[in-house]
Amino acid sequence: MQNHDREPSSLRRLVTILVLIVAGETVFFLPFVLPRVFRPTLLEVFQLTNLELGVAFSIYGLVALLAYFPGGPLADRFSARKLMAFALLATSLGGIVMTSLPSFPVLKMLYGFWGLTTILLFWAPLIRETRAWGGAELPGRAFGFLDGGRGFVAAAIGSSAVALFSYFMPDDVQIATPDQQANAFRQVVLLFSTITFAAAILVWFAINDNSHRHIAPTSELKSQGIVRVLRMPTVWLQSVVVVCAYVGYKGLDDISLYAYEVLEFDEVESATVGTLSMWVRPFAAIAAGLLADRVGVARMTIASLAMFAIGTGVIAIGPFQPGVTAFFFATLIATSAAVFALRGLYYAMMEEGRVPFGDTGTAVGIVSVVGYTPDVFMGPVMGVLLDRWPGERGHQYVFLVLTIAALVGLVASIMFLRIVERSQRQAA
């Protein structure tokens, strides 16, 4: 009888993490994956400058910052299934609007709308459910599987989207007309919208409303919990690490444009470079999560930030020229691995930082308000640098910003480790 009970439990756990993985990535296909892989095409189809696209990202970021904190306590009180399914449905409808290739003012409104749908109702429930899945013993594995799996989904769908885009473009991409570009781009947006809608249905039927409540009690929306989390230095250091790692993640949006403008790749080739970076993500995040459960999350975070700093520093120096790509790809793979390893680690830091499980949503809200500020400033910063210094120089400045962020995060992660080690000694 015990074995019979254990099997459905194991199956349910497997289904839960797989659904969280799929939902956790598809909700960001339209606002993030689309411009990352197809940035040159998006700029041309919408007739935007880099700064204008950065402004749209900033609007998303500002709305998201306002949504992170109230979204945290909501996740501690209400059904993750309902919150996440509705968020996915609404996000997919925004993609339908995008297929009309709206004006820049409408595009800005759309990014603001996505800031609400992806964050207020989705982000904290996703993190809370993942932490519940991993428990106290396997936090690295839980978040490594989540982000690694999300990376696999993004890379697979991204590669499919590039193939679809290529199918609707002429054999000689350079002679594509504006109408051909726009039509191919619409097909990609429609693909992403359909997948996001399908994920909403999957969440609705596969996630158990009460799954997390059986693992740990749900905290009430009380000021004591907020104050308790605000007083934890590890939460603030974790926030700094998230800021710096997320600067790196946002900076990778420049990869496809770098390949297009500096290495002289065509639109399809540059999109392929963007997907190569995405394919690194599942392996890096899962490996980092598994190693973190052995050597410690803080130590793996320190190692990843060091690699991040070295990789972006090399690109900032600018040794890459058209036709000489092997070193570029090696650097890209190493840098992407470091950035995506961090994405699989920085929420696992909550366990070593001893955040009470009942306050997970609140802590996610606080960390996210601070940690995802790059959604506000990185788009305009990149836009100004790339438009003010066209060509290789602008890209070098972008990667210099990433190098500085990596070094700041490295200092914060070392401080975090010292606090963790001190608390462990005291507990012993």
Coordinates of C-alpha atoms in Angstrom, one line a residue:
M1 CA 0.0 0.0 0.0
Q2 CA 2.9 2.4 0.8
N3 CA 4.5 1.7 -2.6
H4 CA 1.2 2.4 -4.3
D5 CA 1.0 5.7 -2.5
R6 CA 4.6 6.6 -3.2
E7 CA 4.3 6.1 -7.0
P8 CA 1.6 8.6 -7.6
S9 CA 3.5 11.1 -5.4
S10 CA 6.7 10.7 -7.5
L11 CA 4.7 11.0 -10.7
R12 CA 2.9 14.1 -9.4
R13 CA 6.3 15.6 -8.4
L14 CA 7.6 15.0 -11.9
V15 CA 4.6 16.4 -13.6
T16 CA 4.7 19.5 -11.3
I17 CA 8.3 20.4 -12.0
L18 CA 7.8 19.8 -15.8
V19 CA 4.7 22.0 -15.9
L20 CA 6.5 24.7 -13.8
I21 CA 9.4 24.6 -16.3
V22 CA 7.2 24.9 -19.4
A23 CA 5.0 27.7 -17.9
G24 CA 8.0 29.5 -16.4
E25 CA 9.6 30.0 -19.8
T26 CA 6.6 30.4 -22.1
V27 CA 5.2 33.3 -20.2
F28 CA 8.4 35.3 -21.1
F29 CA 8.6 34.2 -24.8
L30 CA 6.8 37.3 -26.2
P31 CA 8.4 40.1 -24.1
F32 CA 11.9 38.7 -23.8
V33 CA 12.8 35.7 -26.0
L34 CA 11.4 37.3 -29.2
P35 CA 13.6 40.5 -29.0
R36 CA 16.6 38.5 -27.9
V37 CA 16.6 36.1 -30.9
F38 CA 15.1 38.5 -33.5
R39 CA 16.4 41.9 -32.3
P40 CA 17.6 43.1 -35.8
T41 CA 14.4 42.0 -37.5
L42 CA 12.2 43.5 -34.7
L43 CA 14.0 46.8 -35.0
E44 CA 13.5 46.9 -38.8
V45 CA 9.9 45.7 -38.8
F46 CA 8.8 48.2 -36.2
Q47 CA 11.2 50.9 -37.5
L48 CA 12.6 51.4 -34.0
T49 CA 16.0 52.6 -32.8
N50 CA 17.8 50.7 -30.0
L51 CA 16.8 53.5 -27.6
E52 CA 13.1 53.2 -28.5
L53 CA 13.2 49.5 -27.9
G54 CA 15.0 50.2 -24.6
V55 CA 12.1 52.5 -23.6
A56 CA 9.6 49.8 -24.2
F57 CA 11.7 47.4 -22.0
S58 CA 11.8 50.2 -19.4
I59 CA 8.0 50.5 -19.3
Y60 CA 7.8 46.8 -18.8
G61 CA 10.4 47.1 -16.0
L62 CA 8.6 50.0 -14.2
V63 CA 5.3 48.1 -14.2
A64 CA 7.1 45.0 -13.1
L65 CA 8.7 46.8 -10.2
L66 CA 5.3 48.0 -9.0
A67 CA 4.0 44.5 -9.4
Y68 CA 6.7 42.4 -7.7
F69 CA 6.0 43.3 -4.1
P70 CA 2.2 42.9 -4.1
G71 CA 2.6 39.8 -6.1
G72 CA 4.7 38.2 -3.4
P73 CA 2.1 38.2 -0.6
L74 CA -0.5 37.2 -3.1
A75 CA 1.5 34.1 -3.9
D76 CA 1.6 33.3 -0.1
R77 CA -2.2 33.4 0.1
F78 CA -3.9 32.3 -3.2
S79 CA -3.9 29.4 -5.6
A80 CA -0.8 29.2 -7.8
R81 CA -2.8 27.3 -10.5
K82 CA -5.3 30.1 -11.0
L83 CA -2.8 32.9 -10.8
M84 CA -0.4 31.4 -13.2
A85 CA -3.0 30.1 -15.7
F86 CA -4.7 33.5 -16.0
A87 CA -1.3 35.2 -16.4
L88 CA -0.4 32.9 -19.3
L89 CA -3.7 33.4 -21.0
A90 CA -3.5 37.2 -20.8
T91 CA 0.1 37.2 -22.0
S92 CA -0.8 35.2 -25.1
L93 CA -3.6 37.6 -26.0
G94 CA -1.0 40.4 -26.0
G95 CA 0.9 38.4 -28.6
I96 CA -2.2 38.5 -30.9
V97 CA -2.1 42.3 -30.6
M98 CA 1.6 42.3 -31.6
T99 CA 0.9 40.4 -34.8
S100 CA -0.8 43.5 -36.1
L101 CA 2.6 45.3 -35.9
P102 CA 1.2 48.2 -33.9
S103 CA 2.6 51.7 -33.6
F104 CA 5.3 52.5 -31.1
P105 CA 2.9 54.0 -28.6
V106 CA 0.8 50.8 -28.7
L107 CA 3.9 48.7 -28.4
K108 CA 4.9 50.6 -25.3
M109 CA 1.4 50.0 -23.8
L110 CA 1.8 46.3 -24.7
Y111 CA 5.0 46.0 -22.8
G112 CA 3.4 47.7 -19.8
F113 CA 0.6 45.1 -20.0
W114 CA 3.1 42.3 -20.1
G115 CA 4.8 43.7 -17.1
L116 CA 1.5 43.1 -15.2
T117 CA 0.6 39.7 -16.6
T118 CA 4.1 38.1 -16.2
I119 CA 4.9 39.5 -12.8
L120 CA 1.9 40.4 -10.6
L121 CA 0.2 37.1 -11.0
F122 CA 2.9 34.8 -12.1
W123 CA 6.5 35.3 -10.8
A124 CA 6.1 34.8 -7.1
P125 CA 3.8 31.7 -7.4
L126 CA 6.4 30.1 -9.7
I127 CA 9.2 30.6 -7.2
R128 CA 7.2 29.6 -4.2
E129 CA 6.0 26.4 -5.9
T130 CA 9.6 25.6 -7.0
R131 CA 10.9 26.1 -3.5
A132 CA 8.2 23.8 -2.1
W133 CA 9.2 21.2 -4.7
G134 CA 12.8 21.2 -3.6
G135 CA 12.3 21.5 0.1
A136 CA 15.2 22.2 2.5
E137 CA 17.3 19.4 1.2
L138 CA 17.5 20.1 -2.6
P139 CA 17.1 23.8 -3.2
G140 CA 19.9 23.9 -5.8
R141 CA 18.4 21.0 -7.7
A142 CA 14.9 22.5 -7.7
F143 CA 16.0 25.9 -9.1
G144 CA 18.6 24.3 -11.3
F145 CA 16.0 22.1 -12.8
L146 CA 13.6 25.0 -13.2
D147 CA 16.0 27.3 -14.9
G148 CA 17.8 24.6 -16.9
G149 CA 14.5 23.2 -18.0
R150 CA 13.3 26.7 -18.9
G151 CA 16.5 27.1 -20.9
F152 CA 15.8 23.9 -22.8
V153 CA 12.3 25.0 -23.6
A154 CA 13.5 28.4 -24.7
A155 CA 16.3 27.0 -26.9
A156 CA 14.0 24.4 -28.5
I157 CA 11.2 26.8 -29.3
G158 CA 13.7 29.5 -30.2
S159 CA 15.4 27.2 -32.7
S160 CA 12.0 26.2 -34.1
A161 CA 11.1 29.9 -34.4
V162 CA 14.3 30.6 -36.3
A163 CA 13.5 27.7 -38.7
L164 CA 10.0 29.0 -39.1
F165 CA 11.3 32.5 -39.8
S166 CA 13.8 31.2 -42.3
Y167 CA 11.0 29.2 -44.1
F168 CA 9.0 32.4 -44.7
M169 CA 12.1 34.4 -45.8
P170 CA 13.6 34.1 -49.4
D171 CA 16.6 31.9 -49.8
D172 CA 18.8 35.0 -50.1
V173 CA 17.9 36.8 -46.9
Q174 CA 19.6 40.0 -48.0
I175 CA 17.0 40.6 -50.8
A176 CA 14.0 40.1 -48.5
T177 CA 11.4 42.8 -48.9
P178 CA 9.8 44.7 -45.9
D179 CA 6.6 42.8 -46.5
Q180 CA 8.4 39.4 -46.5
Q181 CA 10.2 40.4 -43.3
A182 CA 7.0 41.5 -41.6
N183 CA 5.1 38.3 -42.6
A184 CA 7.9 36.0 -41.4
F185 CA 8.0 38.0 -38.1
R186 CA 4.2 37.7 -37.7
Q187 CA 4.5 33.9 -38.0
V188 CA 7.0 33.8 -35.2
V189 CA 4.9 36.0 -32.9
L190 CA 1.8 33.8 -33.6
L191 CA 3.8 30.7 -32.8
F192 CA 4.9 32.2 -29.4
S193 CA 1.3 33.3 -28.7
T194 CA -0.1 29.8 -29.4
I195 CA 2.5 28.1 -27.2
T196 CA 1.8 30.5 -24.3
F197 CA -1.9 29.8 -24.6
A198 CA -1.3 26.1 -24.5
A199 CA 0.8 26.5 -21.4
A200 CA -2.1 28.2 -19.7
I201 CA -4.3 25.2 -20.3
L202 CA -1.5 22.9 -19.1
V203 CA -1.2 24.8 -15.8
W204 CA -4.9 24.8 -15.2
F205 CA -5.2 21.0 -15.5
A206 CA -1.8 19.8 -14.2
I207 CA -1.1 22.0 -11.1
N208 CA -2.7 21.0 -7.8
D209 CA -4.3 24.0 -6.1
N210 CA -3.2 22.8 -2.7
S211 CA 0.1 21.2 -3.5
H212 CA 2.3 23.7 -1.7
R213 CA 0.0 23.9 1.3
H214 CA 0.7 20.2 2.1
I215 CA 4.4 21.0 2.3
A216 CA 4.5 24.1 4.4
P217 CA 1.9 26.5 5.9
T218 CA 0.9 29.6 4.1
S219 CA 1.8 32.8 5.7
E220 CA -0.8 35.6 6.1
L221 CA -0.3 39.0 4.7
K222 CA 1.0 40.6 7.9
S223 CA 3.4 43.4 8.5
Q224 CA 5.4 41.2 10.9
G225 CA 6.4 38.9 8.0
I226 CA 7.5 41.9 5.8
V227 CA 9.5 43.4 8.6
R228 CA 11.1 40.1 9.5
V229 CA 12.3 39.6 5.9
L230 CA 13.5 43.2 5.6
R231 CA 15.7 42.8 8.6
M232 CA 17.6 39.9 7.1
P233 CA 21.0 41.0 5.6
T234 CA 21.2 37.9 3.5
V235 CA 18.0 39.0 1.6
W236 CA 19.6 42.3 0.7
L237 CA 22.9 40.7 -0.4
Q238 CA 20.8 38.2 -2.4
S239 CA 19.1 41.1 -4.0
V240 CA 22.4 42.6 -5.1
V241 CA 23.5 39.3 -6.6
V242 CA 20.2 39.1 -8.5
V243 CA 20.7 42.7 -9.8
C244 CA 24.2 41.9 -11.1
A245 CA 23.3 38.5 -12.6
Y246 CA 20.2 40.0 -14.2
V247 CA 22.3 42.8 -15.8
G248 CA 24.3 40.0 -17.4
Y249 CA 21.1 38.3 -18.6
K250 CA 19.7 41.5 -20.1
G251 CA 23.1 42.2 -21.6
L252 CA 23.0 38.9 -23.6
D253 CA 20.2 40.5 -25.6
D254 CA 23.0 42.3 -27.4
I255 CA 24.6 39.0 -28.7
S256 CA 22.5 38.7 -31.9
L257 CA 23.0 42.4 -32.8
Y258 CA 26.8 42.1 -32.0
A259 CA 27.0 39.2 -34.4
Y260 CA 25.1 41.2 -37.0
E261 CA 27.0 44.5 -36.7
V262 CA 30.5 43.4 -35.7
L263 CA 30.9 39.9 -37.1
E264 CA 28.8 40.7 -40.2
F265 CA 26.4 37.8 -39.9
D266 CA 23.1 38.0 -41.8
E267 CA 19.7 38.1 -40.0
V268 CA 19.2 34.4 -39.9
E269 CA 22.8 33.7 -38.8
S270 CA 22.6 36.3 -36.0
A271 CA 19.4 34.8 -34.8
T272 CA 21.1 31.5 -34.7
V273 CA 23.9 33.0 -32.5
G274 CA 21.2 34.1 -30.1
T275 CA 19.7 30.6 -29.9
L276 CA 23.2 29.1 -29.4
S277 CA 23.5 31.2 -26.2
M278 CA 20.1 29.9 -25.1
W279 CA 21.1 26.3 -25.7
V280 CA 23.9 26.7 -23.1
R281 CA 21.3 27.6 -20.4
P282 CA 19.8 24.2 -19.6
F283 CA 23.2 22.5 -19.2
A284 CA 24.7 25.3 -17.2
A285 CA 21.7 25.8 -14.8
I286 CA 21.2 22.1 -14.1
A287 CA 24.9 21.5 -13.6
A288 CA 25.2 24.5 -11.3
G289 CA 22.1 23.4 -9.3
L290 CA 23.5 19.8 -8.8
L291 CA 26.9 21.1 -7.8
A292 CA 25.4 23.7 -5.5
D293 CA 23.7 20.9 -3.4
R294 CA 27.2 19.4 -2.9
V295 CA 29.5 22.4 -2.4
G296 CA 27.0 25.1 -1.4
V297 CA 24.9 27.6 -3.3
A298 CA 27.0 30.6 -2.2
R299 CA 30.2 29.0 -3.4
M300 CA 28.8 28.1 -6.8
T301 CA 27.5 31.7 -7.1
I302 CA 30.9 33.1 -6.4
A303 CA 32.5 30.8 -9.1
S304 CA 29.8 31.7 -11.6
L305 CA 30.2 35.5 -11.0
A306 CA 34.0 35.2 -11.5
M307 CA 33.5 33.4 -14.8
F308 CA 30.9 36.0 -15.8
A309 CA 33.3 38.8 -15.1
I310 CA 36.1 37.2 -17.2
G311 CA 33.9 36.4 -20.2
T312 CA 32.3 39.8 -20.5
G313 CA 35.7 41.5 -19.8
V314 CA 37.2 39.6 -22.8
I315 CA 34.3 40.8 -25.1
A316 CA 34.7 44.3 -23.8
I317 CA 38.3 44.3 -24.9
G318 CA 37.1 43.5 -28.4
P319 CA 39.5 41.0 -30.0
F320 CA 36.8 39.7 -32.4
Q321 CA 36.8 40.4 -36.1
P322 CA 34.7 39.2 -39.0
G323 CA 35.7 35.7 -40.2
V324 CA 37.5 34.8 -36.9
T325 CA 34.6 33.3 -34.9
A326 CA 36.0 30.3 -33.0
F327 CA 37.3 32.4 -30.1
F328 CA 34.1 34.4 -30.1
F329 CA 31.9 31.3 -29.8
A330 CA 34.1 29.9 -27.0
T331 CA 33.8 33.1 -25.1
L332 CA 30.1 33.3 -25.7
I333 CA 29.5 29.8 -24.5
A334 CA 31.6 30.3 -21.3
T335 CA 29.9 33.7 -20.5
S336 CA 26.4 32.4 -21.2
A337 CA 27.1 29.4 -19.0
A338 CA 28.1 31.7 -16.1
V339 CA 25.0 33.9 -16.5
F340 CA 22.6 31.0 -16.8
A341 CA 24.2 29.2 -13.9
L342 CA 23.5 32.3 -11.8
R343 CA 19.8 32.2 -12.9
G344 CA 19.7 28.6 -11.5
L345 CA 21.2 29.7 -8.2
Y346 CA 20.1 33.0 -7.0
Y347 CA 16.7 32.0 -5.7
A348 CA 18.2 28.8 -4.1
M349 CA 20.2 31.3 -1.9
M350 CA 17.0 31.7 0.2
E351 CA 17.6 28.3 1.8
E352 CA 21.2 29.1 2.9
G353 CA 20.0 32.5 3.9
R354 CA 17.4 30.9 6.2
V355 CA 14.3 32.7 4.9
P356 CA 11.2 31.1 6.5
F357 CA 9.2 29.1 4.0
G358 CA 6.0 30.9 4.9
D359 CA 7.7 34.2 4.0
T360 CA 8.9 32.9 0.6
G361 CA 6.5 35.0 -1.5
T362 CA 7.3 38.2 0.6
A363 CA 11.0 37.6 0.2
V364 CA 10.6 37.0 -3.5
G365 CA 8.7 40.3 -3.8
I366 CA 11.5 42.2 -2.0
V367 CA 14.4 40.5 -3.8
S368 CA 12.6 41.0 -7.1
V369 CA 11.8 44.7 -6.6
V370 CA 15.5 45.3 -6.1
G371 CA 16.9 42.5 -8.3
Y372 CA 15.0 43.2 -11.5
T373 CA 15.6 46.9 -11.7
P374 CA 17.7 46.1 -14.8
D375 CA 14.4 45.7 -16.6
V376 CA 14.0 49.5 -16.1
F377 CA 17.5 50.8 -16.9
M378 CA 19.4 48.2 -19.0
G379 CA 17.3 48.8 -22.1
P380 CA 17.9 52.5 -22.3
V381 CA 21.5 52.1 -21.2
M382 CA 22.2 49.7 -24.0
G383 CA 20.2 51.8 -26.5
V384 CA 22.2 55.0 -25.7
L385 CA 25.5 53.2 -25.9
L386 CA 24.7 51.4 -29.1
D387 CA 23.1 54.5 -30.8
R388 CA 25.7 57.0 -29.5
W389 CA 28.7 54.7 -30.6
P390 CA 27.5 52.7 -33.6
G391 CA 29.4 49.5 -34.4
E392 CA 32.0 47.7 -32.3
R393 CA 32.7 50.5 -29.9
G394 CA 29.1 50.7 -28.6
H395 CA 29.1 46.9 -28.0
Q396 CA 32.3 47.1 -26.1
Y397 CA 30.8 49.7 -23.8
V398 CA 27.8 47.4 -23.2
F399 CA 30.0 44.5 -22.2
L400 CA 32.1 46.8 -20.0
V401 CA 28.9 47.6 -18.0
L402 CA 28.3 43.8 -17.6
T403 CA 31.9 43.3 -16.3
I404 CA 31.4 46.0 -13.7
A405 CA 28.1 44.4 -12.6
A406 CA 29.8 41.0 -12.3
L407 CA 32.5 42.3 -10.0
V408 CA 29.9 44.0 -7.8
G409 CA 28.0 40.8 -7.6
L410 CA 31.1 38.9 -6.7
V411 CA 31.7 41.1 -3.7
A412 CA 28.1 40.7 -2.5
S413 CA 28.2 36.9 -2.9
I414 CA 31.4 36.7 -0.9
M415 CA 29.8 38.7 1.9
F416 CA 26.7 36.4 1.7
L417 CA 29.0 33.3 2.1
R418 CA 30.7 34.8 5.2
I419 CA 27.3 35.4 6.9
V420 CA 26.2 31.8 6.1
E421 CA 29.4 30.3 7.4
R422 CA 29.1 32.4 10.6
S423 CA 25.5 31.3 11.2
Q424 CA 26.5 27.7 10.6
R425 CA 29.3 27.9 13.2
Q426 CA 26.9 29.4 15.7
A427 CA 24.4 26.7 15.0
A428 CA 27.0 24.0 15.6

